[in-house]
XYZ file of N, CA, C and O in Angstrom:
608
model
N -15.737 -12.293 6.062
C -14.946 -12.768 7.188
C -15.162 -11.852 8.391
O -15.367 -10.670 8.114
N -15.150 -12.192 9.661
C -14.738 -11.758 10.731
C -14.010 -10.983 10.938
O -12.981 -11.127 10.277
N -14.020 -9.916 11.766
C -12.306 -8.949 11.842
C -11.243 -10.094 12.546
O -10.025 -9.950 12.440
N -11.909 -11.351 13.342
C -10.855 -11.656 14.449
C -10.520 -12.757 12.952
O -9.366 -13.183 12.963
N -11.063 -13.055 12.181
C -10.536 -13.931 11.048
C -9.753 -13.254 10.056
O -8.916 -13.869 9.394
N -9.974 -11.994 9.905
C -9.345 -11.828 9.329
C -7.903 -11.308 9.629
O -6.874 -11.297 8.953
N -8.251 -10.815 11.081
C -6.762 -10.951 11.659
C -5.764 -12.102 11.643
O -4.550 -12.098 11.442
N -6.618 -13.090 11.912
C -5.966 -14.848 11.884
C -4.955 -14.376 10.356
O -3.737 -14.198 10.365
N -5.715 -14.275 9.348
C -5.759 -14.087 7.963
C -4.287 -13.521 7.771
O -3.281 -14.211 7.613
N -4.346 -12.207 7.813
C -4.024 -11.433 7.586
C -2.512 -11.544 8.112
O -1.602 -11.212 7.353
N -2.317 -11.875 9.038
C -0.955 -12.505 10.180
C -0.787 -13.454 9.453
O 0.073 -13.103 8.645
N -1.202 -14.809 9.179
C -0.407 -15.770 7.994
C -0.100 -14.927 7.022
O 1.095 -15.187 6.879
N -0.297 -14.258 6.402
C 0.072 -13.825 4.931
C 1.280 -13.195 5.383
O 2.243 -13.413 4.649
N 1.540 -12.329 6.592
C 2.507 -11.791 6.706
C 3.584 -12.296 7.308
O 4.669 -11.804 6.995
N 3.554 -13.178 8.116
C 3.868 -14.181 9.314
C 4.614 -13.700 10.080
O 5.774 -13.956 10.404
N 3.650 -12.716 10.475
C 3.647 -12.306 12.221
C 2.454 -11.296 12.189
O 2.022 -10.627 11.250
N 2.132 -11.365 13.221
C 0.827 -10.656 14.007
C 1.023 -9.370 14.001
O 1.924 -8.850 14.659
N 0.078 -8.609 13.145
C -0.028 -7.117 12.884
C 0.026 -6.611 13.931
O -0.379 -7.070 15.000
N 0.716 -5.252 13.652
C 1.479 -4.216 14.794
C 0.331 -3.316 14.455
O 0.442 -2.391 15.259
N -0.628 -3.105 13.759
C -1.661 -1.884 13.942
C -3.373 -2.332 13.802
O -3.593 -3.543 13.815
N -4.177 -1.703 13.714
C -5.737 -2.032 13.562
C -5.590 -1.453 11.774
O -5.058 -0.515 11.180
N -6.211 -2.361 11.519
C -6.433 -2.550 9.627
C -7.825 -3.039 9.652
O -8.385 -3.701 10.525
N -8.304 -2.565 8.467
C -9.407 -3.142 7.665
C -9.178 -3.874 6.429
O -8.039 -3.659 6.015
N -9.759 -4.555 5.792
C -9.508 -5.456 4.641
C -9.996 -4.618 3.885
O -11.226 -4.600 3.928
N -9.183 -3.363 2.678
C -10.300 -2.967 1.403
C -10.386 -3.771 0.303
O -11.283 -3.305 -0.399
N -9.885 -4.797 -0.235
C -9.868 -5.391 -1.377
C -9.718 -6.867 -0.928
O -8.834 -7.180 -0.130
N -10.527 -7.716 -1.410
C -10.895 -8.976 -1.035
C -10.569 -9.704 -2.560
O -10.668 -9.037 -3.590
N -10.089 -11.435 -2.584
C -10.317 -11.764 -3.788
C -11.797 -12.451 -4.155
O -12.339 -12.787 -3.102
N -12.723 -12.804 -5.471
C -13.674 -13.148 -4.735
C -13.910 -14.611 -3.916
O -15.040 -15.075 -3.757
N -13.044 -15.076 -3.566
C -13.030 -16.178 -2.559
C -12.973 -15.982 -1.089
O -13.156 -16.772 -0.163
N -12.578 -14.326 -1.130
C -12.900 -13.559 0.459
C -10.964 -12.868 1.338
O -10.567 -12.089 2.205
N -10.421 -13.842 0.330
C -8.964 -13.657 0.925
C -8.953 -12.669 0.881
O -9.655 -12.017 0.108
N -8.200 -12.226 1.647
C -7.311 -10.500 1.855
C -6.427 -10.206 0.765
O -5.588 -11.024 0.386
N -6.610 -8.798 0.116
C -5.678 -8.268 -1.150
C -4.945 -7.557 -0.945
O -3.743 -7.593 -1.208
N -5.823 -6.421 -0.200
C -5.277 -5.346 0.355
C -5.666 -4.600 1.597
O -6.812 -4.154 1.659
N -4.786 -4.406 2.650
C -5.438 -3.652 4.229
C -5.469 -2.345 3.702
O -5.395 -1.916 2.551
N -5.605 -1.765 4.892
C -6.112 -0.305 5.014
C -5.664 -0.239 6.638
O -6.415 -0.535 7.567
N -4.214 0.235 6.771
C -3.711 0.086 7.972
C -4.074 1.738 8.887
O -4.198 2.783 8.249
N -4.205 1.682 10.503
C -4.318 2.892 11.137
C -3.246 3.502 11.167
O -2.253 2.787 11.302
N -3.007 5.109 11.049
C -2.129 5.741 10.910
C -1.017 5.837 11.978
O -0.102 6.659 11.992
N -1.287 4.723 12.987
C -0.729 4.395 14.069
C -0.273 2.801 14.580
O -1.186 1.985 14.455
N 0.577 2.445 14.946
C 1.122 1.340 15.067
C 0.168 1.025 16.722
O -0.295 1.875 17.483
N 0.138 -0.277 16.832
C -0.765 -0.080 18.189
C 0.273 0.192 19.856
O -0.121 0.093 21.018
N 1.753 0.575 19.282
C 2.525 1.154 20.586
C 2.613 2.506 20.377
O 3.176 3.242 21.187
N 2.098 2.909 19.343
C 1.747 4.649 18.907
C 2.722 5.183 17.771
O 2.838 6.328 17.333
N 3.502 3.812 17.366
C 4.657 4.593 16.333
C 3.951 5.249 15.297
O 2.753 5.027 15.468
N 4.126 5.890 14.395
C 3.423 6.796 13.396
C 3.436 5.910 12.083
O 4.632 5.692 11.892
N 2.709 5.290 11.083
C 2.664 4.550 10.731
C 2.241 4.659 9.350
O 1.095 4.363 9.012
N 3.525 5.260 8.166
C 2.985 5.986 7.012
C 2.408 5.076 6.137
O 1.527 5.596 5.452
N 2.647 3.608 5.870
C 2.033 2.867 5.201
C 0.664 2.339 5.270
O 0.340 1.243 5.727
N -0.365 3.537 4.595
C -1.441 3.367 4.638
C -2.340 2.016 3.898
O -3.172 1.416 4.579
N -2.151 1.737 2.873
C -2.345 0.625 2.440
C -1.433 -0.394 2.021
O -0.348 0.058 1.655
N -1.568 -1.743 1.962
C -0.549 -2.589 1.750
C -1.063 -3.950 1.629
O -1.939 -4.593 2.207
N -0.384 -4.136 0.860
C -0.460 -5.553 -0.101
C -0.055 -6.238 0.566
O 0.986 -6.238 1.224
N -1.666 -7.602 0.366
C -0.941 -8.373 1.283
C -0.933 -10.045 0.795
O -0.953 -11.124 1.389
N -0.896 -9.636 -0.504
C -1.614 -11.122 -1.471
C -0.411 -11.634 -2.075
O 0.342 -11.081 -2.877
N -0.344 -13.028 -1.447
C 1.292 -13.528 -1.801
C 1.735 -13.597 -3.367
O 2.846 -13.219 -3.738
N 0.840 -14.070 -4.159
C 0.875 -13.911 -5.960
C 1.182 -12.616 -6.184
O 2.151 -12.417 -6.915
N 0.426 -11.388 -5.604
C 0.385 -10.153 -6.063
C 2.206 -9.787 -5.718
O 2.790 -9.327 -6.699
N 2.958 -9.941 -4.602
C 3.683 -9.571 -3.920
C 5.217 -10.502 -4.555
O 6.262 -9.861 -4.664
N 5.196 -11.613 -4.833
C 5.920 -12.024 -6.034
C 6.419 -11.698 -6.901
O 7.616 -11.505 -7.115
N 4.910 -11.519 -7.973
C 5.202 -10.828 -9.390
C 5.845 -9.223 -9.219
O 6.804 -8.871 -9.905
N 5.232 -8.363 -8.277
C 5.623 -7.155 -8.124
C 7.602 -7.213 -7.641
O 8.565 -6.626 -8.135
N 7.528 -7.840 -6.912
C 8.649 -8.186 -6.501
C 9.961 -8.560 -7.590
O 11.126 -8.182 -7.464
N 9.436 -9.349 -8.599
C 10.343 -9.502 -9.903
C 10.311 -8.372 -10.355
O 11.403 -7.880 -10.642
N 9.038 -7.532 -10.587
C 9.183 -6.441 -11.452
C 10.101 -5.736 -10.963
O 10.872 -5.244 -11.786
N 10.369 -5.410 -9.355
C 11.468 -4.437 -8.917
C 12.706 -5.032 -9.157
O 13.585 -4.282 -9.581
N 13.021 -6.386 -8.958
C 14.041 -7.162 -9.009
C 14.636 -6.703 -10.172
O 15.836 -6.428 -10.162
N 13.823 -6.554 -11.385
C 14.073 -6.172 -12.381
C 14.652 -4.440 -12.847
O 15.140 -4.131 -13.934
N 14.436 -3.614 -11.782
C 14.673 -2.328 -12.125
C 13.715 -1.769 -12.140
O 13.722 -0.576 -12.444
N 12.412 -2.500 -11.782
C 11.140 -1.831 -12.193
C 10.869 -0.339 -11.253
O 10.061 0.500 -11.650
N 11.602 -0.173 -10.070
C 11.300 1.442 -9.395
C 12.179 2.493 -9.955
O 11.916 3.681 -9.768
N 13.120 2.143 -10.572
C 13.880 3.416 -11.558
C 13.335 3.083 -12.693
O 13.822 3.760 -13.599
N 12.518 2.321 -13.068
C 12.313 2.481 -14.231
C 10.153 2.925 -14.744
O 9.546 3.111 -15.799
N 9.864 2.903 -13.607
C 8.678 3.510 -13.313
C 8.568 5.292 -12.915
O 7.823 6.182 -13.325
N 9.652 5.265 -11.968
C 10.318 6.879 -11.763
C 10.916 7.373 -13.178
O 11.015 8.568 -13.453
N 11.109 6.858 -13.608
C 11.675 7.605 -14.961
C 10.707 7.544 -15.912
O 11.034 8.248 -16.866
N 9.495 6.928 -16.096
C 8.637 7.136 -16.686
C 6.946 7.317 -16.730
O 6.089 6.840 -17.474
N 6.886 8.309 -15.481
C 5.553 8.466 -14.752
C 6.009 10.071 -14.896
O 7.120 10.600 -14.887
N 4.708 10.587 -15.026
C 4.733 12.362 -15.069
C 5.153 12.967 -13.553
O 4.293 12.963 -12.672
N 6.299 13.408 -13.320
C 6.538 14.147 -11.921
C 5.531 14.773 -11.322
O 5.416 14.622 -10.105
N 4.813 15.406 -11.868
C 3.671 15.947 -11.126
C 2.642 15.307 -10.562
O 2.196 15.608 -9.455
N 1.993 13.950 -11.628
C 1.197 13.059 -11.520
C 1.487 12.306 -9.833
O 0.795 11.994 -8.864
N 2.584 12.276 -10.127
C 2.995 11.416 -8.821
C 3.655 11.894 -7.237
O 3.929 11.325 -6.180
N 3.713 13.211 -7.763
C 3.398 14.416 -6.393
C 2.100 14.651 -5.921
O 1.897 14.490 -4.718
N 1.074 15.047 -6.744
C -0.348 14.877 -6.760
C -0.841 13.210 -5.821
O -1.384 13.129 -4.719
N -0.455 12.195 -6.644
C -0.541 11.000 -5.694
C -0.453 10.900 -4.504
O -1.241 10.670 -3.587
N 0.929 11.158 -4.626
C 1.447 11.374 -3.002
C 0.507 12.543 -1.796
O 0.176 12.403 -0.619
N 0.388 13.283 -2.452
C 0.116 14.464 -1.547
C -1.778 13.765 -1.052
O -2.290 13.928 0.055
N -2.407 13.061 -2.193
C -4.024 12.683 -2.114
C -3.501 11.489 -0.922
O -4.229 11.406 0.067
N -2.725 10.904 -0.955
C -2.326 9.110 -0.571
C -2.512 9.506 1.095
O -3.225 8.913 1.905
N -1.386 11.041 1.408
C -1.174 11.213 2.543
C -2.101 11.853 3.503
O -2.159 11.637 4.714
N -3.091 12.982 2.535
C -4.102 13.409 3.032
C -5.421 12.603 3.416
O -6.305 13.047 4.149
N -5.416 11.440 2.853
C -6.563 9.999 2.863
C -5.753 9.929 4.311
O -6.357 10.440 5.254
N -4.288 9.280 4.625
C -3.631 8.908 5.826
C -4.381 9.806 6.757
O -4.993 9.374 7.734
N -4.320 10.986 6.449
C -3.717 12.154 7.411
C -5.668 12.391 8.088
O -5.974 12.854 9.187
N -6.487 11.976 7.167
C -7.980 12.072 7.798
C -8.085 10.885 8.521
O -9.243 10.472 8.584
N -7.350 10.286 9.018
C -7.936 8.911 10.506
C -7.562 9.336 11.561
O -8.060 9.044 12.648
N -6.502 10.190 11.347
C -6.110 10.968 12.391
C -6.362 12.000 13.587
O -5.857 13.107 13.397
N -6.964 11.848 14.626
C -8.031 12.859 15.748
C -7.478 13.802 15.284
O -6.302 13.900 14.934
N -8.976 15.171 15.230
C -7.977 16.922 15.103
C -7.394 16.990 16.109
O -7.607 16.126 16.960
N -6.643 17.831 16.308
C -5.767 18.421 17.523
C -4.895 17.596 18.098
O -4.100 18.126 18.874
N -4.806 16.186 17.897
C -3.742 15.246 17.726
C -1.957 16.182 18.191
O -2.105 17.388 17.992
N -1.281 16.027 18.431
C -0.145 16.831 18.798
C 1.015 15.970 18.499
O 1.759 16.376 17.606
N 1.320 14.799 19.109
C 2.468 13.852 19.003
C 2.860 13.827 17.338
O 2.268 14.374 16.407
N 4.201 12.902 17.329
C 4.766 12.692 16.059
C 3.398 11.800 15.078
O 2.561 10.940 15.351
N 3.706 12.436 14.093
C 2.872 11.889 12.838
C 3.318 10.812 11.485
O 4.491 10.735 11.119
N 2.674 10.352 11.103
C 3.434 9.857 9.601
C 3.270 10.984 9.050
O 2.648 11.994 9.377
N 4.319 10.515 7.584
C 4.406 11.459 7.079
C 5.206 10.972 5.787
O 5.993 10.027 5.734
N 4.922 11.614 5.019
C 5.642 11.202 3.484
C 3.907 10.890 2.864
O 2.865 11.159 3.461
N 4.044 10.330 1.670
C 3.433 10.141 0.659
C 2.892 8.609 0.606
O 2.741 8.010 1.671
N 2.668 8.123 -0.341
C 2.862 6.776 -0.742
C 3.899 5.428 -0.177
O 4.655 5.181 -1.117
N 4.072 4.890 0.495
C 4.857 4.492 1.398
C 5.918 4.841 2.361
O 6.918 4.200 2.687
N 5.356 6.344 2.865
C 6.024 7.213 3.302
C 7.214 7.985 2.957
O 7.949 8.595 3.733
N 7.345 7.829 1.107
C 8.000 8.490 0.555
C 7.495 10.236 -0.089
O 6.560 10.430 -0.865
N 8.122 10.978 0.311
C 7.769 12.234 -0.271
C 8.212 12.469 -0.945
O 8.156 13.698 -0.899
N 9.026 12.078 -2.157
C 9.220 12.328 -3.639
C 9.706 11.217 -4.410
O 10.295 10.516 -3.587
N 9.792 10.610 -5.671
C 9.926 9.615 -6.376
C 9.227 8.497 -6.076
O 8.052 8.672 -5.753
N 9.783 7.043 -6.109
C 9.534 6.153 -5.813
C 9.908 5.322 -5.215
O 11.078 5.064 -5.496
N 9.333 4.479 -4.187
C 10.195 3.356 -3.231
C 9.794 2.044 -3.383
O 10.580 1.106 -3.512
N 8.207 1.924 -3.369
C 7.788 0.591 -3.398
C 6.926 0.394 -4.028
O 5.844 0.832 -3.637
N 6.995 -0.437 -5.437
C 5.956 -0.605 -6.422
C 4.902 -1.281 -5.219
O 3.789 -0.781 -5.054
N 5.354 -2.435 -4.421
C 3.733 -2.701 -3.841
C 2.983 -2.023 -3.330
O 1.778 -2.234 -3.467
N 3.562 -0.761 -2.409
C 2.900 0.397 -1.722
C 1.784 0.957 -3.156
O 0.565 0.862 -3.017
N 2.287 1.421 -4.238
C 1.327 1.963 -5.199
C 0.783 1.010 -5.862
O -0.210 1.419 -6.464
N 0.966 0.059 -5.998
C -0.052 -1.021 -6.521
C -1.269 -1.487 -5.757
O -2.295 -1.921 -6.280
N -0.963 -1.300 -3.996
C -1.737 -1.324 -2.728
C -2.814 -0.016 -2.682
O -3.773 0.088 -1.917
N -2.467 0.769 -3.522
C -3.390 1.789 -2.943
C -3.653 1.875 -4.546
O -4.664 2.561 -4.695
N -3.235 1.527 -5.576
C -4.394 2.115 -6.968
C -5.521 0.534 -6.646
O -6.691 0.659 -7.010
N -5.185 -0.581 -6.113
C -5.968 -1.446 -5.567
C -7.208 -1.095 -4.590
O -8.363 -1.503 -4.475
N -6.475 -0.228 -4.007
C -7.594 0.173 -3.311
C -8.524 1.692 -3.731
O -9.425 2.143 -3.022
N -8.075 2.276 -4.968
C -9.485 3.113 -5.068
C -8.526 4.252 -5.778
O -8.925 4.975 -6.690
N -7.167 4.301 -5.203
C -6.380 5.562 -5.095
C -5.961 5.859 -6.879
O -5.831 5.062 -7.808
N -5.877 6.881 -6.836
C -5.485 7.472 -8.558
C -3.619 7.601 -8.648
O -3.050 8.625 -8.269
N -3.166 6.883 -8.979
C -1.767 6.858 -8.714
C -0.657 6.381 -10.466
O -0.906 5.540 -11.330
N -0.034 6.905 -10.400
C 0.294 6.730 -11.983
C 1.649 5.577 -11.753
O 1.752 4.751 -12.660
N 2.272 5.516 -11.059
C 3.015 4.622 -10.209
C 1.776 2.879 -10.522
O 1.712 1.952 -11.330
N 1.264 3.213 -9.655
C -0.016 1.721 -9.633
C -0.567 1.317 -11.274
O -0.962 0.249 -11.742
N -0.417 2.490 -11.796
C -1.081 2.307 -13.278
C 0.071 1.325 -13.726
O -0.150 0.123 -13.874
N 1.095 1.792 -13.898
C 2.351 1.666 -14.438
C 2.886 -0.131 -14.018
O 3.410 -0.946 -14.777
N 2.565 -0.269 -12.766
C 2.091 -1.840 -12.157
C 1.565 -2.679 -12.764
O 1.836 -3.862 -12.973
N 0.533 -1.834 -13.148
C -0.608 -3.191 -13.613
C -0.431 -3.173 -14.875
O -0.805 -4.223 -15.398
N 0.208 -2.007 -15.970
C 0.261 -2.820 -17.098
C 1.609 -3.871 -17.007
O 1.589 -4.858 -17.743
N 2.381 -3.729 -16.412
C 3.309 -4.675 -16.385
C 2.531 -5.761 -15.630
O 2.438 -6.818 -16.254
N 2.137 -5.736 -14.806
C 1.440 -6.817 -14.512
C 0.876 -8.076 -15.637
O 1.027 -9.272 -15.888
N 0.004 -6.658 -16.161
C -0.731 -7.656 -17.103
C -0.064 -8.308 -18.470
O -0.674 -9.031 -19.258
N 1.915 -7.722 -18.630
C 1.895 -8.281 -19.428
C 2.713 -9.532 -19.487
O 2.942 -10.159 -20.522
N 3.224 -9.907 -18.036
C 2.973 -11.125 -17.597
C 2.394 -11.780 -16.885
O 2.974 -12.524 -16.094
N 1.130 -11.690 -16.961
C 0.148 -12.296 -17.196
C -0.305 -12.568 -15.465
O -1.000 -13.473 -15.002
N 0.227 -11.673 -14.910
C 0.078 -12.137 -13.344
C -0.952 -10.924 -12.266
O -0.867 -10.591 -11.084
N -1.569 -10.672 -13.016
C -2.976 -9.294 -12.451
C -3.768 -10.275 -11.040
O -3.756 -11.482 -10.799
N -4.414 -9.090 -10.319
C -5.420 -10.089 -9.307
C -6.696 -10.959 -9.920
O -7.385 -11.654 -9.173
């Protein structure tokens, strides 16, 4: 796809017209958008910690029951604390390299959906072990995912 298509794209799925410059990292193979790869900046300059994000309406559903369900206290209570400090700290430093050196103004900041400790949003870590990232949070996703039966 096009960037200006996939902007088209990318704005239906969300329904409204992205506030930052994104790339598509995860495609399904029919080309749809899975997952962006948003700039660490909103395009009025807000600071913009949600580096990757799900944007696949099936994916965003099922995840969605899983929390409905308890699934972020119940992923925080059973993911290694460290594992998922480590996450965080790789998630933010990936953020934190789009960023010009010497940059000065306010920054994002936090971790994994701009959280710096525990957990907030199974889609945020399901968005970024989608996209490449080592996250025990995202692991923890997809086997629930897979065991109803609802994976990409």
């Amino acid at each position: 796809m096009s960037e200006a298509a996939d902007r088209a794209r990318v704005g239906e799925l969300l329904g409204r017209e992205p506030q930052a410059q994104f790339v598509v990292v995860v495609r399904h193979p029919s080309g749809d958008p899975v997952v962006i790869r948003n700039a660490a900046f909103l395009d009025d300059g807000t600071p913009m910690p949600t580096h990757y994000w799900l944007v696949d309406p099936g994916l965003l559903r099922a995840i969605s029951r899983i929390e409905a369900d308890g699934g972020v206290k119940a992923a925080q209570a059973e993911v290694d604390v460290a594992e998922l400090e480590a996450a965080h700290a790789r998630y933010a430093a990936d953020r934190d390299e789009s960023i010009r050196p010497g940059y000065l103004g306010p920054r994002p900041s936090g971790g994994i959906g701009g959280t710096r400790q525990g957990v907030k949003c199974l889609h945020a870590h399901y968005a970024y072990l989608l996209a490449g990232g080592s996250d025990p949070v995202g692991d923890w996703v997809q086997r629930h995912l897979e065991t109803e039966g609802s994976t990409a």
